[in-house]
Every structure is written in C-alpha cells, then in structure tokens.
C-alpha atoms as a printed R data frame, in Angstrom:
    type eleno elety resid chain resno      x       y       z
1   ATOM     1    CA   MET     A     1 -3.673  44.897   1.716
2   ATOM     2    CA   ALA     A     2 -4.966  43.973  -1.726
3   ATOM     3    CA   ARG     A     3 -2.240  46.131  -3.275
4   ATOM     4    CA   GLY     A     4  0.405  44.285  -1.234
5   ATOM     5    CA   LEU     A     5 -0.947  40.897  -2.342
6   ATOM     6    CA   ASP     A     6 -0.910  41.989  -5.984
7   ATOM     7    CA   ARG     A     7  2.685  43.139  -5.558
8   ATOM     8    CA   GLN     A     8  3.721  39.759  -4.138
9   ATOM     9    CA   ARG     A     9  1.845  37.970  -6.915
10  ATOM    10    CA   HIS     A    10  3.704  39.913  -9.571
11  ATOM    11    CA   ILE     A    11  7.017  39.237  -7.829
12  ATOM    12    CA   LEU     A    12  6.167  35.534  -7.695
13  ATOM    13    CA   ASP     A    13  5.287  35.511 -11.409
14  ATOM    14    CA   PHE     A    14  8.625  37.145 -12.225
15  ATOM    15    CA   THR     A    15 10.465  34.665  -9.965
16  ATOM    16    CA   LEU     A    16  8.927  31.635 -11.664
17  ATOM    17    CA   ALA     A    17  9.741  33.109 -15.093
18  ATOM    18    CA   ALA     A    18 13.358  33.666 -13.994
19  ATOM    19    CA   LEU     A    19 13.627  30.063 -12.792
20  ATOM    20    CA   LEU     A    20 12.286  28.817 -16.115
21  ATOM    21    CA   ARG     A    21 14.878  30.904 -17.969
22  ATOM    22    CA   ARG     A    22 17.559  29.012 -16.031
23  ATOM    23    CA   LYS     A    23 15.776  25.682 -16.338
24  ATOM    24    CA   GLY     A    24 18.968  23.620 -16.678
25  ATOM    25    CA   LYS     A    25 20.493  24.928 -13.483
26  ATOM    26    CA   THR     A    26 17.158  24.926 -11.664
27  ATOM    27    CA   GLY     A    27 16.345  21.388 -12.819
28  ATOM    28    CA   ALA     A    28 19.683  20.025 -11.597
29  ATOM    29    CA   LEU     A    29 19.199  21.681  -8.210
30  ATOM    30    CA   VAL     A    30 15.651  20.353  -7.838
31  ATOM    31    CA   ALA     A    31 16.744  16.847  -8.912
32  ATOM    32    CA   VAL     A    32 19.491  16.627  -6.276
33  ATOM    33    CA   TYR     A    33 17.209  18.155  -3.651
34  ATOM    34    CA   THR     A    34 14.432  15.685  -4.542
35  ATOM    35    CA   LEU     A    35 16.816  12.715  -4.205
36  ATOM    36    CA   VAL     A    36 17.745  13.712  -0.648
37  ATOM    37    CA   VAL     A    37 14.100  14.191   0.365
38  ATOM    38    CA   PHE     A    38 13.179  10.908  -1.339
39  ATOM    39    CA   LEU     A    39 15.714   8.937   0.737
40  ATOM    40    CA   LEU     A    40 14.662  10.550   4.011
41  ATOM    41    CA   ALA     A    41 10.943  10.187   3.286
42  ATOM    42    CA   SER     A    42 11.343   6.536   2.236
43  ATOM    43    CA   ALA     A    43 13.138   5.689   5.479
44  ATOM    44    CA   LEU     A    44 10.448   7.544   7.436
45  ATOM    45    CA   PHE     A    45  7.512   5.868   5.670
46  ATOM    46    CA   PHE     A    46  9.021   2.383   5.805
47  ATOM    47    CA   GLY     A    47 10.012   2.495   9.461
48  ATOM    48    CA   HIS     A    48  6.668   3.922  10.570
49  ATOM    49    CA   ALA     A    49  4.703   1.417   8.461
50  ATOM    50    CA   LEU     A    50  6.688  -1.512   9.889
51  ATOM    51    CA   ARG     A    51  6.049  -0.309  13.432
52  ATOM    52    CA   ARG     A    52  2.357  -0.094  12.554
53  ATOM    53    CA   GLU     A    53  2.431  -3.640  11.133
54  ATOM    54    CA   ALA     A    54  4.108  -4.888  14.316
55  ATOM    55    CA   GLU     A    55  1.386  -3.296  16.423
56  ATOM    56    CA   LEU     A    56 -1.334  -4.949  14.330
57  ATOM    57    CA   VAL     A    57  0.374  -8.355  14.458
58  ATOM    58    CA   LEU     A    58  1.124  -8.245  18.180
59  ATOM    59    CA   LYS     A    59 -2.285  -6.992  19.284
60  ATOM    60    CA   ASP     A    60 -3.413 -10.646  19.411
61  ATOM    61    CA   ALA     A    61 -0.174 -11.855  21.025
62  ATOM    62    CA   PRO     A    62 -0.339 -13.405  24.528
63  ATOM    63    CA   GLU     A    63 -0.789 -10.830  27.265
64  ATOM    64    CA   ILE     A    64  2.002 -12.446  29.292
65  ATOM    65    CA   THR     A    65  4.476 -15.092  28.145
66  ATOM    66    CA   VAL     A    66  6.346 -17.080  30.796
67  ATOM    67    CA   GLN     A    67  9.714 -18.572  29.881
68  ATOM    68    CA   ARG     A    68 12.120 -20.595  31.975
69  ATOM    69    CA   SER     A    69 15.742 -19.546  32.359
70  ATOM    70    CA   LEU     A    70 18.548 -21.696  33.848
71  ATOM    71    CA   THR     A    71 21.876 -19.930  34.493
72  ATOM    72    CA   GLY     A    72 20.862 -17.274  32.015
73  ATOM    73    CA   ARG     A    73 19.990 -19.728  29.253
74  ATOM    74    CA   TYR     A    74 16.548 -20.422  27.849
75  ATOM    75    CA   ALA     A    75 15.157 -23.859  28.838
76  ATOM    76    CA   PRO     A    76 11.878 -25.800  28.438
77  ATOM    77    CA   ILE     A    77  9.363 -25.187  31.213
78  ATOM    78    CA   PRO     A    78  7.562 -27.972  33.151
79  ATOM    79    CA   LYS     A    79  3.867 -28.161  32.301
80  ATOM    80    CA   GLU     A    80  3.058 -28.299  36.039
81  ATOM    81    CA   TYR     A    81  3.981 -24.612  36.248
82  ATOM    82    CA   ALA     A    82  0.826 -23.816  34.258
83  ATOM    83    CA   GLY     A    83 -1.473 -25.117  36.990
84  ATOM    84    CA   ALA     A    84  0.320 -23.234  39.774
85  ATOM    85    CA   ILE     A    85  0.513 -19.987  37.809
86  ATOM    86    CA   GLY     A    86 -3.146 -20.286  36.819
87  ATOM    87    CA   GLU     A    87 -4.063 -20.102  40.512
88  ATOM    88    CA   ILE     A    88 -2.454 -16.674  40.916
89  ATOM    89    CA   ARG     A    89 -5.064 -14.007  41.516
90  ATOM    90    CA   GLY     A    90 -5.772 -12.060  38.313
91  ATOM    91    CA   VAL     A    91 -4.761 -14.853  35.908
92  ATOM    92    CA   SER     A    92 -7.642 -16.108  33.771
93  ATOM    93    CA   SER     A    93 -5.781 -18.964  32.119
94  ATOM    94    CA   ALA     A    94 -2.287 -20.393  31.702
95  ATOM    95    CA   ARG     A    95 -1.628 -22.667  28.746
96  ATOM    96    CA   PRO     A    96  1.557 -24.540  27.753
97  ATOM    97    CA   ARG     A    97  2.812 -23.763  24.267
98  ATOM    98    CA   LEU     A    98  5.116 -25.655  21.928
99  ATOM    99    CA   TRP     A    99  7.159 -23.853  19.292
100 ATOM   100    CA   GLY     A   100 10.763 -23.449  18.170
101 ATOM   101    CA   TYR     A   101 13.175 -22.854  15.314
102 ATOM   102    CA   TYR     A   102 14.662 -25.252  12.794
103 ATOM   103    CA   TYR     A   103 17.732 -24.384  10.714
104 ATOM   104    CA   ASP     A   104 17.683 -25.836   7.216
105 ATOM   105    CA   ALA     A   105 21.327 -26.228   6.186
106 ATOM   106    CA   ASN     A   106 20.421 -26.837   2.531
107 ATOM   107    CA   SER     A   107 18.608 -23.546   2.038
108 ATOM   108    CA   ARG     A   108 20.410 -21.768   4.924
109 ATOM   109    CA   ALA     A   109 17.082 -20.558   6.276
110 ATOM   110    CA   ASN     A   110 15.460 -20.657   9.700
111 ATOM   111    CA   TYR     A   111 11.929 -22.051   9.942
112 ATOM   112    CA   THR     A   112  9.518 -21.402  12.796
113 ATOM   113    CA   LEU     A   113  7.815 -24.566  14.070
114 ATOM   114    CA   VAL     A   114  4.519 -24.056  15.907
115 ATOM   115    CA   VAL     A   115  2.072 -26.514  17.430
116 ATOM   116    CA   PRO     A   116 -1.316 -24.755  17.137
117 ATOM   117    CA   ALA     A   117 -3.613 -24.800  20.148
118 ATOM   118    CA   GLU     A   118 -6.523 -25.867  17.953
119 ATOM   119    CA   ASN     A   119 -6.897 -27.701  14.649
120 ATOM   120    CA   GLN     A   120 -3.492 -29.354  14.729
121 ATOM   121    CA   PRO     A   121 -2.361 -31.047  11.501
122 ATOM   122    CA   ASP     A   122 -2.668 -34.815  11.416
123 ATOM   123    CA   PRO     A   123  0.473 -36.693  12.522
124 ATOM   124    CA   GLY     A   124  2.850 -37.030   9.594
125 ATOM   125    CA   THR     A   125  1.545 -33.872   7.891
126 ATOM   126    CA   ILE     A   126  2.492 -30.201   8.126
127 ATOM   127    CA   VAL     A   127  1.158 -26.836   6.972
128 ATOM   128    CA   ILE     A   128  3.823 -24.496   5.566
129 ATOM   129    CA   GLY     A   129  4.096 -20.787   4.812
130 ATOM   130    CA   SER     A   130  4.307 -19.362   1.310
131 ATOM   131    CA   GLY     A   131  7.992 -18.467   1.744
132 ATOM   132    CA   ILE     A   132  8.947 -22.054   2.543
133 ATOM   133    CA   ALA     A   133  6.810 -23.344  -0.317
134 ATOM   134    CA   THR     A   134  8.685 -21.092  -2.742
135 ATOM   135    CA   LEU     A   135 12.099 -21.846  -1.253
136 ATOM   136    CA   ARG     A   136 11.612 -25.631  -1.220
137 ATOM   137    CA   ASP     A   137  9.431 -25.707  -4.358
138 ATOM   138    CA   ALA     A   138  6.817 -27.600  -2.334
139 ATOM   139    CA   ASN     A   139  3.119 -28.034  -3.098
140 ATOM   140    CA   PRO     A   140  0.299 -29.761  -1.209
141 ATOM   141    CA   GLY     A   141  0.932 -33.498  -1.283
142 ATOM   142    CA   ASP     A   142  4.733 -33.216  -1.544
143 ATOM   143    CA   GLN     A   143  7.081 -34.643   1.074
144 ATOM   144    CA   ILE     A   144  9.538 -32.442   3.024
145 ATOM   145    CA   GLY     A   145 12.344 -33.975   5.053
146 ATOM   146    CA   PHE     A   146 13.962 -32.702   8.263
147 ATOM   147    CA   THR     A   147 16.695 -33.965  10.552
148 ATOM   148    CA   GLY     A   148 15.616 -34.608  14.141
149 ATOM   149    CA   TYR     A   149 17.504 -33.764  17.311
150 ATOM   150    CA   ASP     A   150 18.948 -37.293  17.346
151 ATOM   151    CA   GLY     A   151 20.108 -37.141  13.720
152 ATOM   152    CA   ALA     A   152 17.299 -39.326  12.432
153 ATOM   153    CA   ALA     A   153 15.573 -38.264   9.216
154 ATOM   154    CA   GLN     A   154 11.928 -37.216   9.514
155 ATOM   155    CA   SER     A   155  9.594 -36.816   6.534
156 ATOM   156    CA   TYR     A   156  6.260 -34.993   6.461
157 ATOM   157    CA   ARG     A   157  3.578 -34.531   3.825
158 ATOM   158    CA   VAL     A   158  2.505 -30.969   3.025
159 ATOM   159    CA   ALA     A   159 -1.194 -30.756   3.801
160 ATOM   160    CA   ARG     A   160 -1.613 -27.180   2.567
161 ATOM   161    CA   VAL     A   161  0.221 -23.884   2.014
162 ATOM   162    CA   LEU     A   162 -0.749 -20.781   3.965
163 ATOM   163    CA   PRO     A   163 -1.943 -17.842   1.796
164 ATOM   164    CA   GLU     A   164  0.551 -15.180   0.725
165 ATOM   165    CA   GLY     A   165 -1.587 -12.456   2.263
166 ATOM   166    CA   ALA     A   166 -0.291 -13.525   5.670
167 ATOM   167    CA   GLY     A   167  3.330 -13.377   4.500
168 ATOM   168    CA   LEU     A   168  4.582 -11.075   7.237
169 ATOM   169    CA   VAL     A   169  3.565 -13.610   9.906
170 ATOM   170    CA   SER     A   170  3.697 -16.953   8.143
171 ATOM   171    CA   ALA     A   171  6.371 -16.813   5.425
172 ATOM   172    CA   ASP     A   172  8.719 -19.028   7.486
173 ATOM   173    CA   LEU     A   173  6.008 -20.799   9.503
174 ATOM   174    CA   ILE     A   174  5.444 -24.567   9.804
175 ATOM   175    CA   LEU     A   175  2.392 -25.851  11.662
176 ATOM   176    CA   ILE     A   176  3.011 -29.337  13.043
177 ATOM   177    CA   SER     A   177  1.282 -31.774  15.377
178 ATOM   178    CA   GLU     A   178  2.410 -32.095  19.010
179 ATOM   179    CA   ARG     A   179  3.557 -35.695  18.574
180 ATOM   180    CA   ASP     A   180  5.678 -34.873  15.527
181 ATOM   181    CA   TYR     A   181  7.130 -31.756  17.151
182 ATOM   182    CA   ARG     A   182  8.262 -33.643  20.246
183 ATOM   183    CA   ALA     A   183  9.803 -36.374  18.077
184 ATOM   184    CA   LEU     A   184 11.636 -33.743  16.016
185 ATOM   185    CA   SER     A   185 12.785 -31.463  18.843
186 ATOM   186    CA   GLY     A   186 13.325 -33.969  21.657
187 ATOM   187    CA   ILE     A   187 11.196 -32.073  24.210
188 ATOM   188    CA   PRO     A   188  9.630 -34.697  26.530
189 ATOM   189    CA   ASP     A   189  5.900 -34.934  27.238
190 ATOM   190    CA   GLY     A   190  6.079 -33.196  30.618
191 ATOM   191    CA   GLU     A   191  7.656 -29.988  29.279
192 ATOM   192    CA   ALA     A   192  6.676 -27.119  26.995
193 ATOM   193    CA   THR     A   193  8.482 -24.285  25.255
194 ATOM   194    CA   ASP     A   194  6.761 -21.615  27.358
195 ATOM   195    CA   LEU     A   195  3.425 -20.650  28.905
196 ATOM   196    CA   VAL     A   196  0.916 -18.100  27.607
197 ATOM   197    CA   LEU     A   197 -1.268 -16.276  30.114
198 ATOM   198    CA   THR     A   198 -4.522 -14.374  29.932
199 ATOM   199    CA   VAL     A   199 -5.059 -11.731  32.630
200 ATOM   200    CA   HIS     A   200 -8.395 -10.240  33.739
201 ATOM   201    CA   ASN     A   201 -7.235  -6.627  34.035
202 ATOM   202    CA   ALA     A   202 -4.590  -5.029  31.819
203 ATOM   203    CA   LYS     A   203 -3.528  -2.813  34.725
204 ATOM   204    CA   GLU     A   204 -2.468  -5.923  36.656
205 ATOM   205    CA   PHE     A   205  0.096  -7.162  34.090
206 ATOM   206    CA   ALA     A   206  3.074  -5.867  36.067
207 ATOM   207    CA   THR     A   207  1.650  -7.142  39.366
208 ATOM   208    CA   VAL     A   208  1.003 -10.628  37.984
209 ATOM   209    CA   ALA     A   209  4.462 -10.760  36.413
210 ATOM   210    CA   GLU     A   210  6.059  -9.848  39.758
211 ATOM   211    CA   LYS     A   211  4.075 -12.557  41.581
212 ATOM   212    CA   ILE     A   212  5.254 -15.140  39.029
213 ATOM   213    CA   ARG     A   213  8.889 -14.106  39.500
214 ATOM   214    CA   GLN     A   214  8.563 -14.381  43.279
215 ATOM   215    CA   ARG     A   215  6.888 -17.813  43.210
216 ATOM   216    CA   PHE     A   216  9.076 -19.221  40.391
217 ATOM   217    CA   PRO     A   217 12.508 -17.532  40.461
218 ATOM   218    CA   ASP     A   218 13.685 -19.573  37.463
219 ATOM   219    CA   THR     A   219 11.032 -18.016  35.169
220 ATOM   220    CA   ARG     A   220 10.976 -14.852  33.098
221 ATOM   221    CA   PRO     A   221  7.530 -13.287  32.511
222 ATOM   222    CA   ILE     A   222  7.363 -11.152  29.351
223 ATOM   223    CA   VAL     A   223  4.512  -8.658  29.071
224 ATOM   224    CA   ARG     A   224  3.138  -7.910  25.598
225 ATOM   225    CA   ASP     A   225  3.942  -4.183  25.949
226 ATOM   226    CA   GLU     A   226  7.620  -5.084  26.400
227 ATOM   227    CA   ILE     A   227  7.583  -6.902  23.055
228 ATOM   228    CA   LEU     A   228  6.008  -3.877  21.384
229 ATOM   229    CA   ARG     A   229  8.703  -1.607  22.819
230 ATOM   230    CA   THR     A   230 11.395  -4.007  21.614
231 ATOM   231    CA   TYR     A   231 10.037  -4.025  18.066
232 ATOM   232    CA   ASP     A   232  9.688  -0.255  18.141
233 ATOM   233    CA   ALA     A   233 13.323   0.131  19.203
234 ATOM   234    CA   LEU     A   234 14.433  -2.391  16.561
235 ATOM   235    CA   PHE     A   235 12.675  -0.637  13.683
236 ATOM   236    CA   ASN     A   236 13.842   2.751  14.963
237 ATOM   237    CA   TRP     A   237 17.407   1.453  14.883
238 ATOM   238    CA   ARG     A   238 17.110  -0.046  11.414
239 ATOM   239    CA   GLY     A   239 15.398   3.090  10.126
240 ATOM   240    CA   GLY     A   240 18.149   5.118  11.750
241 ATOM   241    CA   VAL     A   241 20.792   3.286   9.700
242 ATOM   242    CA   VAL     A   242 19.136   4.390   6.466
243 ATOM   243    CA   ALA     A   243 18.448   7.849   7.900
244 ATOM   244    CA   VAL     A   244 22.152   8.290   8.724
245 ATOM   245    CA   LEU     A   245 23.137   7.287   5.191
246 ATOM   246    CA   SER     A   246 20.515   9.663   3.824
247 ATOM   247    CA   GLY     A   247 21.764  12.336   6.206
248 ATOM   248    CA   MET     A   248 25.266  12.015   4.752
249 ATOM   249    CA   ALA     A   249 23.818  12.592   1.302
250 ATOM   250    CA   GLY     A   250 21.824  15.470   2.763
251 ATOM   251    CA   LEU     A   251 24.971  17.039   4.230
252 ATOM   252    CA   ALA     A   252 26.646  16.900   0.839
253 ATOM   253    CA   PHE     A   253 23.606  18.589  -0.643
254 ATOM   254    CA   VAL     A   254 23.587  21.270   2.063
255 ATOM   255    CA   ILE     A   255 27.179  22.127   1.162
256 ATOM   256    CA   PHE     A   256 26.233  22.241  -2.503
257 ATOM   257    CA   ALA     A   257 23.098  24.315  -1.884
258 ATOM   258    CA   TRP     A   258 24.890  26.721   0.454
259 ATOM   259    CA   ASP     A   259 27.644  27.270  -2.112
260 ATOM   260    CA   LYS     A   260 24.993  27.935  -4.755
261 ATOM   261    CA   ALA     A   261 22.936  30.175  -2.528
262 ATOM   262    CA   THR     A   262 25.773  32.233  -1.061
263 ATOM   263    CA   GLY     A   263 27.606  32.761  -4.325
264 ATOM   264    CA   LEU     A   264 25.450  34.557  -6.883
265 ATOM   265    CA   SER     A   265 26.507  34.135 -10.480
266 ATOM   266    CA   ALA     A   266 27.416  37.112 -12.665
267 ATOM   267    CA   GLU     A   267 24.113  36.701 -14.511
268 ATOM   268    CA   GLU     A   268 22.116  36.873 -11.274
269 ATOM   269    CA   ARG     A   269 24.059  39.927 -10.072
270 ATOM   270    CA   LYS     A   270 23.403  41.618 -13.398
271 ATOM   271    CA   GLU     A   271 19.704  40.765 -13.115
272 ATOM   272    CA   ILE     A   272 19.547  42.329  -9.655
273 ATOM   273    CA   GLY     A   273 21.339  45.442 -10.931
274 ATOM   274    CA   VAL     A   274 18.865  45.821 -13.800
275 ATOM   275    CA   LEU     A   275 15.922  45.422 -11.443
276 ATOM   276    CA   LYS     A   276 17.339  48.069  -9.105
277 ATOM   277    CA   ALA     A   277 17.922  50.385 -12.060
278 ATOM   278    CA   VAL     A   278 14.293  50.121 -13.208
279 ATOM   279    CA   GLY     A   279 12.953  50.956  -9.761
280 ATOM   280    CA   TRP     A   280 12.814  47.734  -7.724
281 ATOM   281    CA   GLU     A   281 13.417  48.228  -4.036
282 ATOM   282    CA   THR     A   282 15.708  46.110  -1.877
283 ATOM   283    CA   SER     A   283 12.678  44.555  -0.177
284 ATOM   284    CA   ASP     A   284 11.365  43.490  -3.584
285 ATOM   285    CA   ILE     A   285 14.686  41.797  -4.406
286 ATOM   286    CA   LEU     A   286 14.625  39.949  -1.087
287 ATOM   287    CA   ALA     A   287 11.003  38.909  -1.638
288 ATOM   288    CA   MET     A   288 11.924  37.590  -5.100
289 ATOM   289    CA   LYS     A   289 14.799  35.491  -3.712
290 ATOM   290    CA   PHE     A   290 12.628  34.278  -0.858
291 ATOM   291    CA   TRP     A   291  9.962  33.062  -3.287
292 ATOM   292    CA   GLU     A   292 12.692  31.489  -5.399
293 ATOM   293    CA   GLY     A   293 13.922  29.480  -2.402
294 ATOM   294    CA   ILE     A   294 10.371  28.499  -1.488
295 ATOM   295    CA   ALA     A   295  9.600  27.390  -5.048
296 ATOM   296    CA   VAL     A   296 12.724  25.233  -5.380
297 ATOM   297    CA   SER     A   297 12.675  23.650  -1.919
298 ATOM   298    CA   PHE     A   298  8.911  23.079  -1.712
299 ATOM   299    CA   THR     A   299  8.812  21.551  -5.205
300 ATOM   300    CA   ALA     A   300 11.645  19.201  -4.238
301 ATOM   301    CA   PHE     A   301  9.846  18.351  -0.994
302 ATOM   302    CA   LEU     A   302  6.588  17.450  -2.759
303 ATOM   303    CA   LEU     A   303  8.370  15.403  -5.426
304 ATOM   304    CA   GLY     A   304 10.591  13.616  -2.896
305 ATOM   305    CA   VAL     A   305  7.727  12.758  -0.539
306 ATOM   306    CA   THR     A   306  5.530  11.552  -3.404
307 ATOM   307    CA   LEU     A   307  8.290   9.369  -4.853
308 ATOM   308    CA   GLY     A   308  9.111   8.049  -1.371
309 ATOM   309    CA   TYR     A   309  5.459   7.149  -0.773
310 ATOM   310    CA   LEU     A   310  5.231   5.319  -4.122
311 ATOM   311    CA   HIS     A   311  8.574   3.608  -3.497
312 ATOM   312    CA   VAL     A   312  7.521   2.204  -0.109
313 ATOM   313    CA   PHE     A   313  3.828   1.438  -0.517
314 ATOM   314    CA   TRP     A   314  3.707   0.558  -4.217
315 ATOM   315    CA   GLY     A   315  7.265  -0.412  -5.133
316 ATOM   316    CA   GLY     A   316  7.919  -2.630  -2.123
317 ATOM   317    CA   SER     A   317 10.772  -0.386  -0.933
318 ATOM   318    CA   PHE     A   318 13.140  -2.316  -3.175
319 ATOM   319    CA   LEU     A   319 16.124  -0.017  -2.570
320 ATOM   320    CA   PHE     A   320 16.702  -0.788   1.109
321 ATOM   321    CA   ALA     A   321 14.004  -3.243   2.213
322 ATOM   322    CA   PRO     A   322 16.589  -5.963   3.113
323 ATOM   323    CA   VAL     A   323 18.236  -3.561   5.573
324 ATOM   324    CA   LEU     A   324 14.983  -2.682   7.323
325 ATOM   325    CA   LYS     A   325 13.146  -6.023   7.156
326 ATOM   326    CA   GLY     A   326 15.965  -7.982   8.714
327 ATOM   327    CA   TRP     A   327 15.144 -11.508   7.457
328 ATOM   328    CA   SER     A   328 18.222 -13.353   6.234
329 ATOM   329    CA   THR     A   329 16.853 -15.734   3.597
330 ATOM   330    CA   LEU     A   330 13.067 -15.889   3.647
331 ATOM   331    CA   TYR     A   331 11.785 -12.460   2.662
332 ATOM   332    CA   PRO     A   332  8.015 -12.360   3.082
333 ATOM   333    CA   ASN     A   333  5.965 -10.882   0.278
334 ATOM   334    CA   PHE     A   334  3.544  -8.377   1.718
335 ATOM   335    CA   ARG     A   335  2.305  -4.899   0.927
336 ATOM   336    CA   LEU     A   336  2.591  -2.428   3.745
337 ATOM   337    CA   ILE     A   337 -0.517  -0.581   4.833
338 ATOM   338    CA   PRO     A   338  0.088   3.148   4.214
339 ATOM   339    CA   ALA     A   339  0.916   4.808   7.541
340 ATOM   340    CA   VAL     A   340  2.329   8.333   7.743
341 ATOM   341    CA   ASP     A   341  3.692  10.160  10.781
342 ATOM   342    CA   PHE     A   342  2.755  13.761   9.972
343 ATOM   343    CA   GLY     A   343  4.852  15.067  12.866
344 ATOM   344    CA   GLU     A   344  8.076  13.633  11.416
345 ATOM   345    CA   LEU     A   345  6.965  14.677   7.922
346 ATOM   346    CA   GLY     A   346  6.512  18.236   9.187
347 ATOM   347    CA   ALA     A   347 10.021  18.147  10.644
348 ATOM   348    CA   ILE     A   348 11.427  17.160   7.234
349 ATOM   349    CA   LEU     A   349  9.430  19.981   5.632
350 ATOM   350    CA   PHE     A   350 10.892  22.491   8.076
351 ATOM   351    CA   LEU     A   351 14.460  21.231   7.631
352 ATOM   352    CA   VAL     A   352 14.139  21.167   3.850
353 ATOM   353    CA   VAL     A   353 12.324  24.428   3.097
354 ATOM   354    CA   VAL     A   354 13.413  26.923   5.746
355 ATOM   355    CA   PRO     A   355 17.253  26.671   5.658
356 ATOM   356    CA   TYR     A   356 17.487  26.890   1.881
357 ATOM   357    CA   SER     A   357 14.958  29.726   1.625
358 ATOM   358    CA   VAL     A   358 16.823  31.744   4.251
359 ATOM   359    CA   SER     A   359 20.244  31.012   2.729
360 ATOM   360    CA   THR     A   360 19.200  32.610  -0.580
361 ATOM   361    CA   ILE     A   361 18.338  35.933   1.073
362 ATOM   362    CA   VAL     A   362 21.746  36.912   2.537
363 ATOM   363    CA   PRO     A   363 23.768  37.088  -0.722
364 ATOM   364    CA   SER     A   364 20.826  38.722  -2.482
365 ATOM   365    CA   TRP     A   365 20.652  41.415   0.185
366 ATOM   366    CA   ARG     A   366 24.353  42.113  -0.249
367 ATOM   367    CA   ALA     A   367 23.960  42.437  -4.011
368 ATOM   368    CA   ALA     A   368 20.792  44.525  -3.688
369 ATOM   369    CA   THR     A   369 22.453  47.082  -1.418
370 ATOM   370    CA   ILE     A   370 25.233  47.817  -3.957
371 ATOM   371    CA   ASP     A   371 24.785  50.729  -6.354
372 ATOM   372    CA   PRO     A   372 23.173  49.481  -9.609
373 ATOM   373    CA   ASP     A   373 25.843  51.147 -11.771
374 ATOM   374    CA   ALA     A   374 28.591  49.264  -9.894
375 ATOM   375    CA   VAL     A   375 26.765  45.972 -10.284
376 ATOM   376    CA   LEU     A   376 26.185  46.483 -14.016
377 ATOM   377    CA   ARG     A   377 29.821  47.456 -14.574
C-alpha cells in the first residue's frame, strides 16, 4: 500500500509540474472556471443569508395577523373585532395595529408608517429610518412635509434617526403618533389597519385561524409560518434568477472545457507518447490526467467559493444586490451575517469537480492506448 501511495505521489508531482509548464493555458482555464464558480457561490451565499436574515427578523413578528378583506380588497378592520377575537379559546391577546405605506412623489420612494404600541412619538414629531434621513437629507430637529389623504400638507419635526445597524428593518420606517397617523391616512378612530394576536400554544395556530374565519368571514388570518414560507419562496426566486444567468455562463464554460478536455493538443499527445516510451503504463497516464482534472477544478472551486464569500459578506454583494434585495429606491445598508448551506455547497463541488475530472480521462485513454511510435511520429 505504501508503494502505491508513493507511486500516486510521484504522479501527482509530475502532473503539477506539467501544469506549471503550461501555466498560460492552465491559468486561463482556471480563471474562467473560477468566474463560473464565483457567480454560483455568490448567488448561493446571498440567497441563503437573506433567508436567514428574514428568519431572524420575523421570529418576533406577530404569531397571527388578522386582516379584513372586502370583495377581495384589503380594508381597515373595526376595533371591535379585537374584543370578540380575544375571547376565542387559545388566544392570549388581540391588539389593533396601525401602519401603512406612503409614496413620496419627490423621491419616488415608499415609506412605511408605523404607530408603535409603546413609546409613541409626541404629536407633531416623527422618528425616521437611516435610509429616509439620507434620502431627504434630514437630521433631528428638521421638518419633513407630507401630503395627507385629503390633499392637505402635513409637517412633522424629526425627533431622532434610527441607527444604521437596524437598516434591514428600519431603512424606510417612520414612527408616528396615532393622532398624526389618523390625520394623515384618514382612518377613523373606530378602525385599525389589522389585528395582531398572541396564541397560547403554537400547535393551535391553524385551529385559531380557522375559528376566526368561521366567526368573521370577511377576515383573513395570516400565520407567521406562512410569512416565512413566502419570504423563502421570494428569495429562492430572486436567487434563481441569478443562478440561471450564472448557469448560462456555466454552460458556455462546459462547452469550452469539454472541447479542451476531449481534444488533446499535439504537445500533450507527444508527452503521452514519451511517457509510454519510457515505461509508463496506461493506468499511470489515466491517473496523471485524473489528478490534472482534480487540480484544475478543485483549485477553481476553492478560489470561486472564497471570492464569492468575500463578495457577499465583505463586499456587500455589489454585483447583483439590487436584483436580490428587491427595494426600488431605499436600499438599506446592512452587513449580512455569514450563513452557508453546506448541502448546496457540496452539490456545487460535485458538479464542478467530477464532470471535468472525468472528461479529461477519455481522450487520454485513447491516446495512451496508441503505440508510442505512432504518437511520436
């Protein structure tokens, strides 16, 4: 066994020396290969990290959200529904919530208006996210104007700006008092945007939601797990867009690599003939080409994955972040927490290393089975 390992070590040393002799050709192949792996790995890392961020953000989301729907359209919900729903067995609490969106025509951005349950800003003041502060060039003490539902101008003083560290959640966020929100949106005192529920037992979410639908047919209960599945599907779709584009580049590379692997150059055929003439066996030739494929593909895999990791978690994924983030104007500044799906990474490793390594063996076997004199001639 030790003799066999020494034999493979010597073959590997010769293979690496041969690759270095053709460093121009080898470098070009590794560079193209690395680019394909880099694109695929970046899409993988970014999509998985965003799904992880969504899970962390939504873990504190309401267990059940109850919305009202009239003829298929979203509508404010009467606050009296909260008392009736709170009496359903299994429901710990039911609280009305006020929030909505405001489109700023000047900056062409959508803001999210929220009335916090506790510590509401004083009437006439608002708390804004870092994205809005940058977009509107606003600082604490400045005035920001909005147009109400009735066309009347409303002005609010910026009490403070939320920290940038919470950019993923609060970049487009405006915290406002209940009185100011109702004056701006036109929602009367007896109605709310939706209801948020707390349930005793997580296993009863579906049962409670069904009871709400039966008692109030005009409502739509949304369980937190449904939101998580929606975000997961969304990020999978956005990641799939980049993966398809990367796959097209990968297909072009496969054609290039297959042409390179299946068509040995005259120099490589001569090298094989010389090795056969000095006593190398066909199995040794195949082992050499196998190690050559492993060296090229595995090096490209390591470089591509490393560059993809740095691109996503240190470079902000600047190449295709707008495609995957999805915000139209306000792009939150945040650094993703490194999260790697080793199962998907292993699949990329298999698809990158195995096909190329195998494709180098077939033409080498054909050349190795020819008489050395014929090859040299």
